[in-house]
XYZ file of C-alpha atoms in Angstrom:
318
model
C -1.922 -64.457 -111.247
C -3.436 -65.623 -114.528
C -2.700 -64.142 -117.994
C -5.358 -61.461 -118.781
C -6.241 -60.669 -115.078
C -6.475 -56.922 -114.309
C -3.583 -55.407 -112.341
C -4.204 -51.623 -112.519
C -6.828 -49.230 -113.838
C -5.623 -45.804 -115.258
C -8.122 -42.926 -115.147
C -10.104 -43.569 -118.398
C -11.963 -40.246 -118.688
C -9.517 -38.547 -121.011
C -9.466 -41.553 -123.295
C -13.230 -41.938 -123.243
C -13.434 -38.224 -124.456
C -10.774 -38.854 -127.078
C -12.732 -41.813 -128.373
C -15.939 -39.776 -128.512
C -14.110 -37.013 -130.509
C -12.691 -39.600 -132.903
C -16.185 -41.022 -133.563
C -17.567 -37.549 -134.146
C -14.892 -36.842 -136.688
C -15.852 -40.143 -138.444
C -19.494 -38.980 -138.527
C -18.396 -35.569 -139.936
C -16.243 -37.294 -142.598
C -19.098 -39.666 -143.594
C -21.395 -36.648 -144.009
C -18.906 -34.852 -146.188
C -18.491 -37.999 -148.309
C -22.224 -38.401 -148.752
C -22.544 -34.737 -149.761
C -19.603 -35.049 -152.215
C -20.966 -38.177 -153.744
C -24.370 -36.442 -154.358
C -22.683 -33.484 -156.062
C -20.695 -35.882 -158.141
C -23.799 -37.762 -159.303
C -25.455 -34.459 -160.448
C -22.196 -33.499 -162.205
C -22.317 -36.778 -164.113
C -25.707 -35.883 -165.610
C -24.673 -32.303 -166.357
C -21.407 -33.459 -167.988
C -23.521 -35.830 -170.207
C -25.668 -32.787 -171.270
C -22.598 -30.758 -171.708
C -23.913 -28.279 -169.159
C -20.702 -28.430 -167.021
C -17.082 -28.039 -167.793
C -14.670 -30.835 -167.610
C -12.553 -29.053 -165.064
C -15.486 -28.535 -162.705
C -16.456 -32.273 -163.032
C -12.909 -33.194 -161.993
C -13.074 -30.870 -158.994
C -16.272 -32.744 -157.881
C -14.435 -36.054 -158.385
C -11.501 -34.932 -156.311
C -13.789 -33.850 -153.507
C -15.193 -37.410 -153.342
C -11.701 -38.896 -153.160
C -10.657 -36.379 -150.410
C -13.798 -37.265 -148.402
C -13.053 -40.946 -148.654
C -9.543 -40.384 -147.421
C -10.711 -38.364 -144.543
C -13.192 -41.047 -143.673
C -10.507 -43.707 -143.599
C -8.275 -41.514 -141.434
C -11.095 -40.896 -139.015
C -11.784 -44.637 -138.698
C -8.137 -45.275 -137.913
C -8.277 -42.634 -135.268
C -11.231 -44.375 -133.742
C -9.319 -47.713 -133.669
C -6.266 -45.926 -131.921
C -8.581 -44.195 -129.407
C -10.234 -47.638 -128.593
C -6.799 -49.253 -128.083
C -5.768 -46.349 -125.720
C -9.032 -46.756 -123.778
C -8.376 -50.581 -123.511
C -4.887 -49.931 -122.272
C -6.265 -48.064 -119.254
C -6.888 -51.497 -117.746
C -3.489 -52.927 -117.272
C -3.631 -56.712 -117.467
C -1.051 -59.398 -116.753
C 0.497 -60.606 -120.077
C 1.540 -63.977 -118.516
C 0.602 -66.457 -115.838
C 2.868 -66.171 -112.895
C 3.647 -64.453 -109.589
C 3.065 -60.772 -109.176
C 5.347 -58.426 -107.161
C 4.221 -55.451 -104.987
C 2.740 -52.310 -106.649
C 5.165 -49.536 -107.520
C 2.452 -46.861 -107.806
C -0.586 -45.953 -105.736
C -3.934 -44.302 -106.457
C -3.382 -40.711 -107.627
C 0.165 -41.285 -108.808
C 1.099 -40.220 -112.392
C 2.268 -42.945 -114.807
C 4.248 -42.286 -118.034
C 3.851 -44.813 -120.845
C 6.930 -47.055 -121.424
C 8.621 -45.403 -118.371
C 6.826 -45.866 -115.097
C 7.091 -49.379 -113.644
C 3.769 -50.454 -112.135
C 4.772 -53.900 -110.824
C 6.587 -57.036 -112.084
C 5.097 -60.399 -113.112
C 7.403 -63.490 -113.391
C 6.629 -66.820 -114.876
C 7.594 -69.710 -112.499
C 6.207 -72.916 -114.234
C 8.117 -73.745 -116.134
C 11.116 -71.794 -115.170
C 14.231 -70.887 -117.082
C 17.725 -71.766 -115.818
C 20.079 -69.366 -117.593
C 23.728 -69.859 -117.748
C 26.890 -69.181 -119.676
C 29.188 -71.943 -121.001
C 32.819 -71.632 -121.733
C 34.059 -71.635 -125.329
C 36.049 -74.850 -124.715
C 32.811 -76.685 -123.675
C 30.942 -75.230 -126.603
C 33.655 -76.542 -128.999
C 33.492 -79.901 -127.435
C 29.726 -80.213 -127.748
C 29.900 -78.787 -131.339
C 32.302 -81.470 -132.372
C 30.294 -84.224 -130.699
C 27.194 -83.032 -132.530
C 29.162 -83.063 -135.791
C 30.204 -86.628 -135.353
C 26.717 -87.697 -134.136
C 27.772 -88.568 -130.638
C 25.231 -86.249 -129.132
C 22.621 -83.956 -130.666
C 23.111 -80.171 -130.586
C 21.330 -78.416 -127.784
C 19.993 -75.947 -130.427
C 17.604 -78.539 -131.786
C 17.820 -81.465 -129.232
C 16.224 -81.248 -125.805
C 19.381 -82.637 -124.122
C 18.833 -83.353 -120.321
C 19.964 -80.853 -117.766
C 20.172 -81.363 -114.085
C 20.363 -78.457 -111.473
C 21.709 -78.306 -107.865
C 20.712 -75.476 -105.620
C 23.091 -73.945 -103.206
C 22.027 -76.038 -100.160
C 21.582 -79.255 -101.973
C 23.921 -82.204 -102.165
C 22.451 -83.779 -105.302
C 21.050 -82.744 -108.595
C 17.339 -83.141 -107.903
C 15.876 -80.706 -110.499
C 15.547 -82.054 -113.973
C 15.005 -80.113 -117.189
C 15.902 -79.915 -120.854
C 17.976 -77.560 -123.052
C 15.843 -75.153 -125.060
C 18.220 -72.331 -126.216
C 21.768 -71.738 -127.128
C 22.812 -68.252 -128.371
C 24.030 -67.704 -131.896
C 27.368 -66.099 -130.988
C 30.088 -66.234 -128.353
C 30.643 -63.082 -126.329
C 34.240 -61.957 -127.354
C 34.709 -60.165 -124.017
C 34.091 -63.119 -121.815
C 34.620 -66.044 -124.139
C 31.296 -67.601 -123.147
C 27.998 -68.288 -124.874
C 24.546 -67.827 -123.339
C 22.144 -70.700 -123.011
C 19.047 -71.726 -120.901
C 17.246 -74.823 -120.005
C 13.552 -75.256 -119.072
C 12.739 -76.896 -115.724
C 9.341 -77.932 -114.455
C 8.349 -76.046 -111.267
C 4.800 -77.049 -110.438
C 4.903 -76.304 -106.752
C 6.626 -72.963 -107.274
C 9.588 -73.828 -105.092
C 12.193 -72.443 -107.644
C 12.193 -68.645 -107.437
C 13.547 -66.343 -110.101
C 16.858 -65.116 -109.090
C 18.108 -68.261 -107.327
C 21.617 -69.533 -108.105
C 22.490 -73.055 -108.836
C 24.904 -75.434 -110.544
C 23.961 -77.225 -113.727
C 25.366 -80.334 -115.434
C 24.671 -81.288 -119.018
C 24.868 -84.391 -121.053
C 28.574 -84.456 -121.792
C 29.007 -87.370 -124.118
C 27.271 -90.156 -125.837
C 27.537 -93.932 -125.000
C 30.739 -95.296 -123.538
C 31.918 -98.186 -121.369
C 33.644 -97.276 -118.173
C 35.071 -98.791 -114.899
C 34.271 -97.485 -111.367
C 37.089 -96.927 -108.705
C 37.200 -95.006 -105.441
C 38.495 -91.510 -105.650
C 41.308 -92.419 -103.139
C 42.723 -94.778 -105.685
C 43.500 -92.000 -108.089
C 46.684 -89.900 -108.012
C 47.397 -86.664 -109.730
C 50.788 -86.219 -111.453
C 50.920 -82.731 -112.749
C 48.310 -82.803 -115.515
C 47.703 -86.527 -115.457
C 45.527 -88.833 -113.437
C 47.162 -92.070 -112.353
C 46.137 -95.305 -110.740
C 48.231 -98.271 -109.724
C 47.310 -101.699 -111.154
C 48.920 -105.029 -110.209
C 50.528 -106.963 -112.958
C 50.739 -110.654 -113.414
C 54.069 -110.688 -111.724
C 52.565 -109.166 -108.574
C 54.262 -105.749 -109.135
C 52.404 -102.446 -109.389
C 52.369 -100.367 -112.565
C 51.297 -96.691 -112.729
C 48.625 -96.288 -115.377
C 47.466 -92.994 -116.855
C 43.663 -92.778 -116.995
C 40.845 -90.478 -118.112
C 38.248 -89.949 -115.397
C 34.661 -88.834 -115.584
C 31.807 -88.040 -113.174
C 30.984 -89.887 -109.959
C 28.480 -92.699 -109.972
C 27.214 -94.160 -106.670
C 30.140 -92.443 -104.912
C 32.729 -94.020 -107.210
C 34.688 -92.248 -109.955
C 34.175 -93.174 -113.591
C 37.316 -94.254 -115.442
C 36.542 -93.748 -119.104
C 39.780 -95.189 -120.479
C 43.169 -96.528 -119.388
C 41.744 -99.502 -117.270
C 40.564 -102.884 -118.311
C 37.772 -104.822 -116.452
C 40.121 -107.650 -115.663
C 42.694 -105.506 -113.925
C 43.180 -105.148 -110.215
C 43.424 -101.671 -108.777
C 45.348 -100.685 -105.677
C 43.223 -98.734 -103.282
C 45.178 -98.941 -100.055
C 48.675 -97.529 -99.218
C 49.065 -95.947 -102.634
C 51.061 -93.020 -101.308
C 53.931 -95.352 -100.364
C 54.108 -97.253 -103.652
C 56.578 -96.948 -106.412
C 56.270 -98.445 -109.867
C 57.687 -101.977 -109.978
C 57.172 -102.591 -106.243
C 55.792 -106.000 -105.296
C 52.549 -106.071 -103.301
C 50.472 -108.648 -101.571
C 47.035 -108.820 -102.974
C 43.866 -108.935 -100.939
C 40.795 -108.853 -103.325
C 37.764 -107.038 -102.123
C 34.386 -106.242 -103.770
C 33.883 -102.766 -104.904
C 30.572 -101.483 -103.447
C 28.613 -98.296 -103.937
C 29.462 -95.515 -101.486
C 26.490 -93.320 -102.128
C 23.190 -93.021 -103.933
C 23.346 -92.907 -107.700
C 23.869 -89.249 -108.601
C 24.787 -89.789 -112.216
C 22.933 -87.725 -114.851
C 19.695 -89.350 -115.593
C 20.146 -89.917 -119.375
C 19.806 -92.916 -121.711
C 22.862 -91.638 -123.484
C 25.440 -92.227 -120.752
C 25.939 -95.537 -119.010
C 28.458 -97.077 -116.599
C 28.893 -100.630 -115.315
C 27.549 -101.550 -111.859
C 29.912 -100.959 -109.020
C 29.584 -104.566 -108.004
C 31.347 -105.724 -111.200
C 34.628 -104.039 -110.236
C 37.291 -105.667 -108.056
C 40.304 -104.112 -106.179
C 43.090 -105.309 -103.837
Protein backbone atom coordinates (compact mmCIF):
# COMPACT_ATOMS: atom_id res chain seq x y z
CA UNK A 1 0.00 0.00 0.00
CA UNK A 2 1.41 3.35 -1.12
CA UNK A 3 0.79 6.66 0.62
CA UNK A 4 -2.23 8.36 -0.97
CA UNK A 5 -3.91 5.21 -2.28
CA UNK A 6 -7.66 4.94 -1.65
CA UNK A 7 -8.79 2.57 1.11
CA UNK A 8 -12.51 3.31 1.62
CA UNK A 9 -15.22 5.49 0.11
CA UNK A 10 -17.89 7.00 2.37
CA UNK A 11 -21.26 7.89 0.79
CA UNK A 12 -20.50 11.34 -0.66
CA UNK A 13 -24.06 12.47 -1.47
CA UNK A 14 -24.73 14.40 1.79
CA UNK A 15 -21.41 16.17 1.40
CA UNK A 16 -22.05 17.00 -2.25
CA UNK A 17 -25.34 18.61 -1.20
CA UNK A 18 -23.63 20.50 1.62
CA UNK A 19 -21.03 21.84 -0.83
CA UNK A 20 -23.75 22.99 -3.25
CA UNK A 21 -25.56 24.76 -0.42
CA UNK A 22 -22.37 26.49 0.72
CA UNK A 23 -21.67 27.70 -2.83
CA UNK A 24 -25.23 29.01 -3.10
CA UNK A 25 -24.72 30.97 0.13
CA UNK A 26 -21.58 32.48 -1.37
CA UNK A 27 -23.52 33.54 -4.47
CA UNK A 28 -26.20 35.08 -2.25
CA UNK A 29 -23.62 36.95 -0.18
CA UNK A 30 -21.90 38.18 -3.34
CA UNK A 31 -25.22 39.56 -4.67
CA UNK A 32 -25.94 41.28 -1.36
CA UNK A 33 -22.48 42.86 -1.37
CA UNK A 34 -22.89 44.11 -4.94
CA UNK A 35 -26.23 45.69 -4.09
CA UNK A 36 -24.86 47.27 -0.90
CA UNK A 37 -21.88 48.71 -2.80
CA UNK A 38 -24.23 50.25 -5.40
CA UNK A 39 -26.35 51.88 -2.71
CA UNK A 40 -23.22 53.19 -1.01
CA UNK A 41 -22.00 54.70 -4.27
CA UNK A 42 -25.32 56.57 -4.69
CA UNK A 43 -25.15 57.66 -1.06
CA UNK A 44 -21.69 59.15 -1.70
CA UNK A 45 -23.12 61.50 -4.35
CA UNK A 46 -26.12 62.41 -2.21
CA UNK A 47 -23.90 63.14 0.78
CA UNK A 48 -21.75 65.46 -1.34
CA UNK A 49 -24.92 67.34 -2.40
CA UNK A 50 -26.13 67.35 1.20
CA UNK A 51 -29.25 65.44 0.06
CA UNK A 52 -28.78 62.65 2.62
CA UNK A 53 -28.10 62.62 6.33
CA UNK A 54 -24.81 61.52 7.81
CA UNK A 55 -26.62 58.81 9.80
CA UNK A 56 -28.21 57.30 6.68
CA UNK A 57 -24.86 57.30 4.90
CA UNK A 58 -23.22 55.41 7.78
CA UNK A 59 -26.04 52.86 7.61
CA UNK A 60 -25.22 52.23 3.93
CA UNK A 61 -21.54 51.89 4.80
CA UNK A 62 -22.29 49.37 7.57
CA UNK A 63 -24.41 47.34 5.14
CA UNK A 64 -21.38 47.01 2.81
CA UNK A 65 -19.14 45.85 5.64
CA UNK A 66 -21.74 43.32 6.78
CA UNK A 67 -22.09 41.96 3.26
CA UNK A 68 -18.29 41.62 2.98
CA UNK A 69 -18.16 39.64 6.23
CA UNK A 70 -21.03 37.39 5.07
CA UNK A 71 -19.16 36.71 1.83
CA UNK A 72 -15.98 35.77 3.74
CA UNK A 73 -17.93 33.41 6.01
CA UNK A 74 -19.61 31.84 3.00
CA UNK A 75 -16.27 31.19 1.29
CA UNK A 76 -14.93 29.58 4.48
CA UNK A 77 -18.01 27.32 4.53
CA UNK A 78 -17.27 26.31 0.94
CA UNK A 79 -13.70 25.38 1.92
CA UNK A 80 -14.99 23.28 4.84
CA UNK A 81 -17.54 21.55 2.61
CA UNK A 82 -14.85 20.77 0.02
CA UNK A 83 -12.65 19.26 2.71
CA UNK A 84 -15.51 17.14 4.04
CA UNK A 85 -16.27 15.92 0.53
CA UNK A 86 -12.60 15.07 0.00
CA UNK A 87 -12.55 13.11 3.24
CA UNK A 88 -15.23 10.76 1.91
CA UNK A 89 -12.38 9.01 0.10
CA UNK A 90 -10.19 7.60 2.87
CA UNK A 91 -6.58 7.37 1.70
CA UNK A 92 -3.55 5.75 3.28
CA UNK A 93 -1.45 8.41 5.04
CA UNK A 94 1.72 6.29 4.83
CA UNK A 95 3.34 3.60 2.73
CA UNK A 96 3.06 0.27 4.47
CA UNK A 97 1.06 -2.93 4.98
CA UNK A 98 -2.72 -2.68 5.38
CA UNK A 99 -4.73 -4.88 7.75
CA UNK A 100 -8.19 -6.32 7.11
CA UNK A 101 -11.22 -4.02 6.86
CA UNK A 102 -13.20 -3.45 10.05
CA UNK A 103 -16.33 -2.18 8.27
CA UNK A 104 -18.30 -3.33 5.23
CA UNK A 105 -20.51 -1.65 2.68
CA UNK A 106 -23.58 -0.23 4.39
CA UNK A 107 -21.98 0.11 7.85
CA UNK A 108 -22.14 3.45 9.66
CA UNK A 109 -18.83 5.16 10.49
CA UNK A 110 -18.41 7.86 13.12
CA UNK A 111 -15.62 10.37 12.65
CA UNK A 112 -12.66 9.90 15.01
CA UNK A 113 -14.38 6.84 16.57
CA UNK A 114 -14.91 4.04 14.04
CA UNK A 115 -11.75 2.11 13.11
CA UNK A 116 -11.81 1.29 9.40
CA UNK A 117 -8.49 -0.58 9.16
CA UNK A 118 -4.87 -0.28 10.24
CA UNK A 119 -1.83 0.59 8.13
CA UNK A 120 1.67 0.03 9.52
CA UNK A 121 4.99 1.20 8.13
CA UNK A 122 7.58 -1.59 7.82
CA UNK A 123 10.57 -0.13 6.00
CA UNK A 124 12.28 1.23 7.92
CA UNK A 125 10.80 -0.14 11.13
CA UNK A 126 11.10 1.10 14.69
CA UNK A 127 12.54 -1.06 17.45
CA UNK A 128 11.12 0.45 20.62
CA UNK A 129 12.47 -0.38 24.05
CA UNK A 130 12.87 0.96 27.57
CA UNK A 131 16.26 1.32 29.21
CA UNK A 132 16.99 1.18 32.92
CA UNK A 133 17.94 4.36 34.75
CA UNK A 134 21.39 2.93 35.58
CA UNK A 135 22.18 2.45 31.89
CA UNK A 136 20.89 5.90 31.08
CA UNK A 137 23.17 7.45 33.70
CA UNK A 138 26.12 5.48 32.35
CA UNK A 139 25.53 6.70 28.79
CA UNK A 140 24.89 10.24 30.03
CA UNK A 141 28.25 10.37 31.78
CA UNK A 142 30.03 8.87 28.77
CA UNK A 143 28.51 11.53 26.53
CA UNK A 144 29.58 14.24 28.96
CA UNK A 145 33.20 13.05 28.95
CA UNK A 146 33.21 12.59 25.16
CA UNK A 147 33.64 8.81 25.31
CA UNK A 148 30.54 8.28 23.15
CA UNK A 149 27.97 10.60 21.63
CA UNK A 150 24.51 10.97 23.12
CA UNK A 151 21.91 8.91 21.28
CA UNK A 152 19.68 11.99 21.26
CA UNK A 153 21.83 13.55 18.57
CA UNK A 154 24.19 10.73 17.52
CA UNK A 155 23.04 7.75 15.40
CA UNK A 156 24.76 5.21 17.65
CA UNK A 157 24.66 1.65 16.24
CA UNK A 158 22.07 -0.81 17.53
CA UNK A 159 21.90 -4.55 16.85
CA UNK A 160 18.80 -6.68 17.34
CA UNK A 161 18.34 -10.41 17.91
CA UNK A 162 14.96 -12.03 17.34
CA UNK A 163 13.57 -14.75 19.58
CA UNK A 164 14.71 -17.67 17.40
CA UNK A 165 18.10 -16.26 16.41
CA UNK A 166 21.50 -16.90 17.96
CA UNK A 167 23.23 -13.80 16.68
CA UNK A 168 22.48 -10.13 16.27
CA UNK A 169 21.86 -9.97 12.52
CA UNK A 170 19.67 -6.85 12.37
CA UNK A 171 21.54 -3.55 12.32
CA UNK A 172 20.10 -0.12 12.91
CA UNK A 173 20.76 3.22 14.53
CA UNK A 174 19.42 5.17 17.46
CA UNK A 175 16.96 7.91 16.58
CA UNK A 176 15.02 8.84 19.71
CA UNK A 177 15.50 9.00 23.48
CA UNK A 178 12.67 10.38 25.58
CA UNK A 179 13.05 13.57 27.60
CA UNK A 180 12.09 12.10 30.99
CA UNK A 181 12.39 8.92 33.04
CA UNK A 182 9.17 7.19 34.05
CA UNK A 183 9.10 7.54 37.86
CA UNK A 184 6.89 4.44 38.18
CA UNK A 185 9.24 2.03 36.39
CA UNK A 186 12.59 3.83 36.57
CA UNK A 187 13.07 3.44 32.81
CA UNK A 188 13.31 5.74 29.82
CA UNK A 189 11.72 5.17 26.41
CA UNK A 190 13.79 5.04 23.24
CA UNK A 191 13.67 3.63 19.74
CA UNK A 192 16.04 2.69 16.96
CA UNK A 193 15.44 2.60 13.20
CA UNK A 194 16.17 -0.64 11.36
CA UNK A 195 16.14 -1.19 7.62
CA UNK A 196 13.58 -3.84 6.60
CA UNK A 197 13.52 -3.89 2.78
CA UNK A 198 12.11 -7.42 2.47
CA UNK A 199 9.44 -6.85 5.12
CA UNK A 200 10.61 -9.75 7.28
CA UNK A 201 10.38 -7.74 10.49
CA UNK A 202 6.73 -7.44 11.49
CA UNK A 203 5.31 -4.87 13.92
CA UNK A 204 4.74 -6.47 17.30
CA UNK A 205 7.72 -8.83 17.21
CA UNK A 206 9.88 -9.06 20.30
CA UNK A 207 13.65 -9.06 20.26
CA UNK A 208 16.77 -8.22 22.24
CA UNK A 209 18.85 -5.16 21.47
CA UNK A 210 22.39 -4.24 22.28
CA UNK A 211 23.78 -0.74 22.03
CA UNK A 212 27.18 0.79 21.77
CA UNK A 213 28.24 0.61 25.41
CA UNK A 214 31.56 2.42 25.45
CA UNK A 215 34.21 4.11 23.42
CA UNK A 216 37.66 2.78 22.45
CA UNK A 217 39.40 0.46 24.87
CA UNK A 218 42.08 -2.26 24.77
CA UNK A 219 41.08 -5.66 26.08
CA UNK A 220 42.21 -9.28 26.37
CA UNK A 221 40.16 -12.33 25.38
CA UNK A 222 39.83 -15.44 27.55
CA UNK A 223 37.44 -18.42 27.59
CA UNK A 224 34.43 -18.12 29.86
CA UNK A 225 35.53 -21.27 31.74
CA UNK A 226 38.62 -19.39 32.94
CA UNK A 227 36.48 -16.91 34.86
CA UNK A 228 35.29 -17.55 38.41
CA UNK A 229 32.68 -15.62 40.36
CA UNK A 230 33.38 -14.67 43.97
CA UNK A 231 30.24 -12.99 45.29
CA UNK A 232 30.20 -9.74 43.30
CA UNK A 233 33.67 -10.12 41.73
CA UNK A 234 34.95 -11.81 38.60
CA UNK A 235 38.25 -13.63 39.11
CA UNK A 236 40.81 -15.38 36.95
CA UNK A 237 43.94 -17.29 37.94
CA UNK A 238 47.25 -16.12 36.44
CA UNK A 239 50.64 -17.78 36.80
CA UNK A 240 53.34 -15.69 38.42
CA UNK A 241 57.05 -15.76 37.62
CA UNK A 242 57.55 -18.21 40.48
CA UNK A 243 55.14 -20.69 38.88
CA UNK A 244 52.44 -20.12 41.47
CA UNK A 245 48.87 -19.02 40.71
CA UNK A 246 47.40 -15.73 41.83
CA UNK A 247 43.68 -14.83 41.86
CA UNK A 248 43.17 -11.63 39.90
CA UNK A 249 39.94 -9.55 39.96
CA UNK A 250 38.98 -8.50 36.45
CA UNK A 251 36.32 -6.45 34.68
CA UNK A 252 34.63 -8.40 31.90
CA UNK A 253 32.76 -7.29 28.82
CA UNK A 254 30.93 -8.86 25.87
CA UNK A 255 31.84 -11.99 23.93
CA UNK A 256 33.97 -11.74 20.81
CA UNK A 257 34.50 -14.84 18.64
CA UNK A 258 33.23 -17.03 21.48
CA UNK A 259 35.74 -15.60 23.98
CA UNK A 260 35.08 -13.19 26.85
CA UNK A 261 36.46 -9.66 26.78
CA UNK A 262 38.52 -8.70 29.83
CA UNK A 263 38.56 -4.91 29.97
CA UNK A 264 40.93 -4.53 32.91
CA UNK A 265 42.89 -6.55 35.43
CA UNK A 266 44.89 -8.65 32.96
CA UNK A 267 48.14 -7.78 31.15
CA UNK A 268 48.90 -9.09 27.63
CA UNK A 269 52.05 -10.81 28.87
CA UNK A 270 50.37 -12.81 31.65
CA UNK A 271 49.42 -16.48 31.43
CA UNK A 272 45.86 -17.44 32.31
CA UNK A 273 44.88 -20.80 33.81
CA UNK A 274 41.99 -22.37 31.88
CA UNK A 275 42.09 -25.99 33.06
CA UNK A 276 41.45 -27.37 36.56
CA UNK A 277 40.68 -23.97 38.06
CA UNK A 278 38.07 -25.38 40.47
CA UNK A 279 40.81 -27.21 42.40
CA UNK A 280 43.25 -24.31 42.56
CA UNK A 281 44.11 -22.24 45.60
CA UNK A 282 46.05 -18.95 45.58
CA UNK A 283 49.78 -19.65 45.93
CA UNK A 284 49.55 -23.20 44.54
CA UNK A 285 52.33 -24.21 42.16
CA UNK A 286 51.26 -25.38 38.70
CA UNK A 287 52.94 -26.94 35.71
CA UNK A 288 52.53 -24.76 32.65
CA UNK A 289 51.55 -26.03 29.24
CA UNK A 290 51.15 -23.07 26.92
CA UNK A 291 48.47 -23.28 24.22
CA UNK A 292 47.25 -20.83 21.62
CA UNK A 293 43.91 -19.15 22.29
CA UNK A 294 41.73 -19.65 19.22
CA UNK A 295 38.28 -18.31 18.32
CA UNK A 296 35.40 -20.56 19.38
CA UNK A 297 32.66 -18.99 17.31
CA UNK A 298 31.96 -16.44 14.61
CA UNK A 299 32.56 -12.81 15.52
CA UNK A 300 29.37 -11.57 17.15
CA UNK A 301 30.79 -8.37 18.59
CA UNK A 302 28.82 -5.16 17.96
CA UNK A 303 29.74 -3.87 14.53
CA UNK A 304 31.05 -0.48 15.49
CA UNK A 305 34.22 1.47 14.86
CA UNK A 306 34.05 2.71 18.44
CA UNK A 307 34.73 -0.61 20.18
CA UNK A 308 37.74 -2.85 19.43
CA UNK A 309 39.34 -5.95 20.89
CA UNK A 310 42.67 -7.68 20.13
CA UNK A 311 42.54 -10.78 17.92
CA UNK A 312 42.03 -14.03 19.79
CA UNK A 313 45.27 -15.40 18.30
CA UNK A 314 47.31 -12.86 20.29
CA UNK A 315 46.35 -14.38 23.66
CA UNK A 316 48.11 -17.30 25.33
CA UNK A 317 47.08 -19.57 28.20
CA UNK A 318 48.39 -22.58 30.10
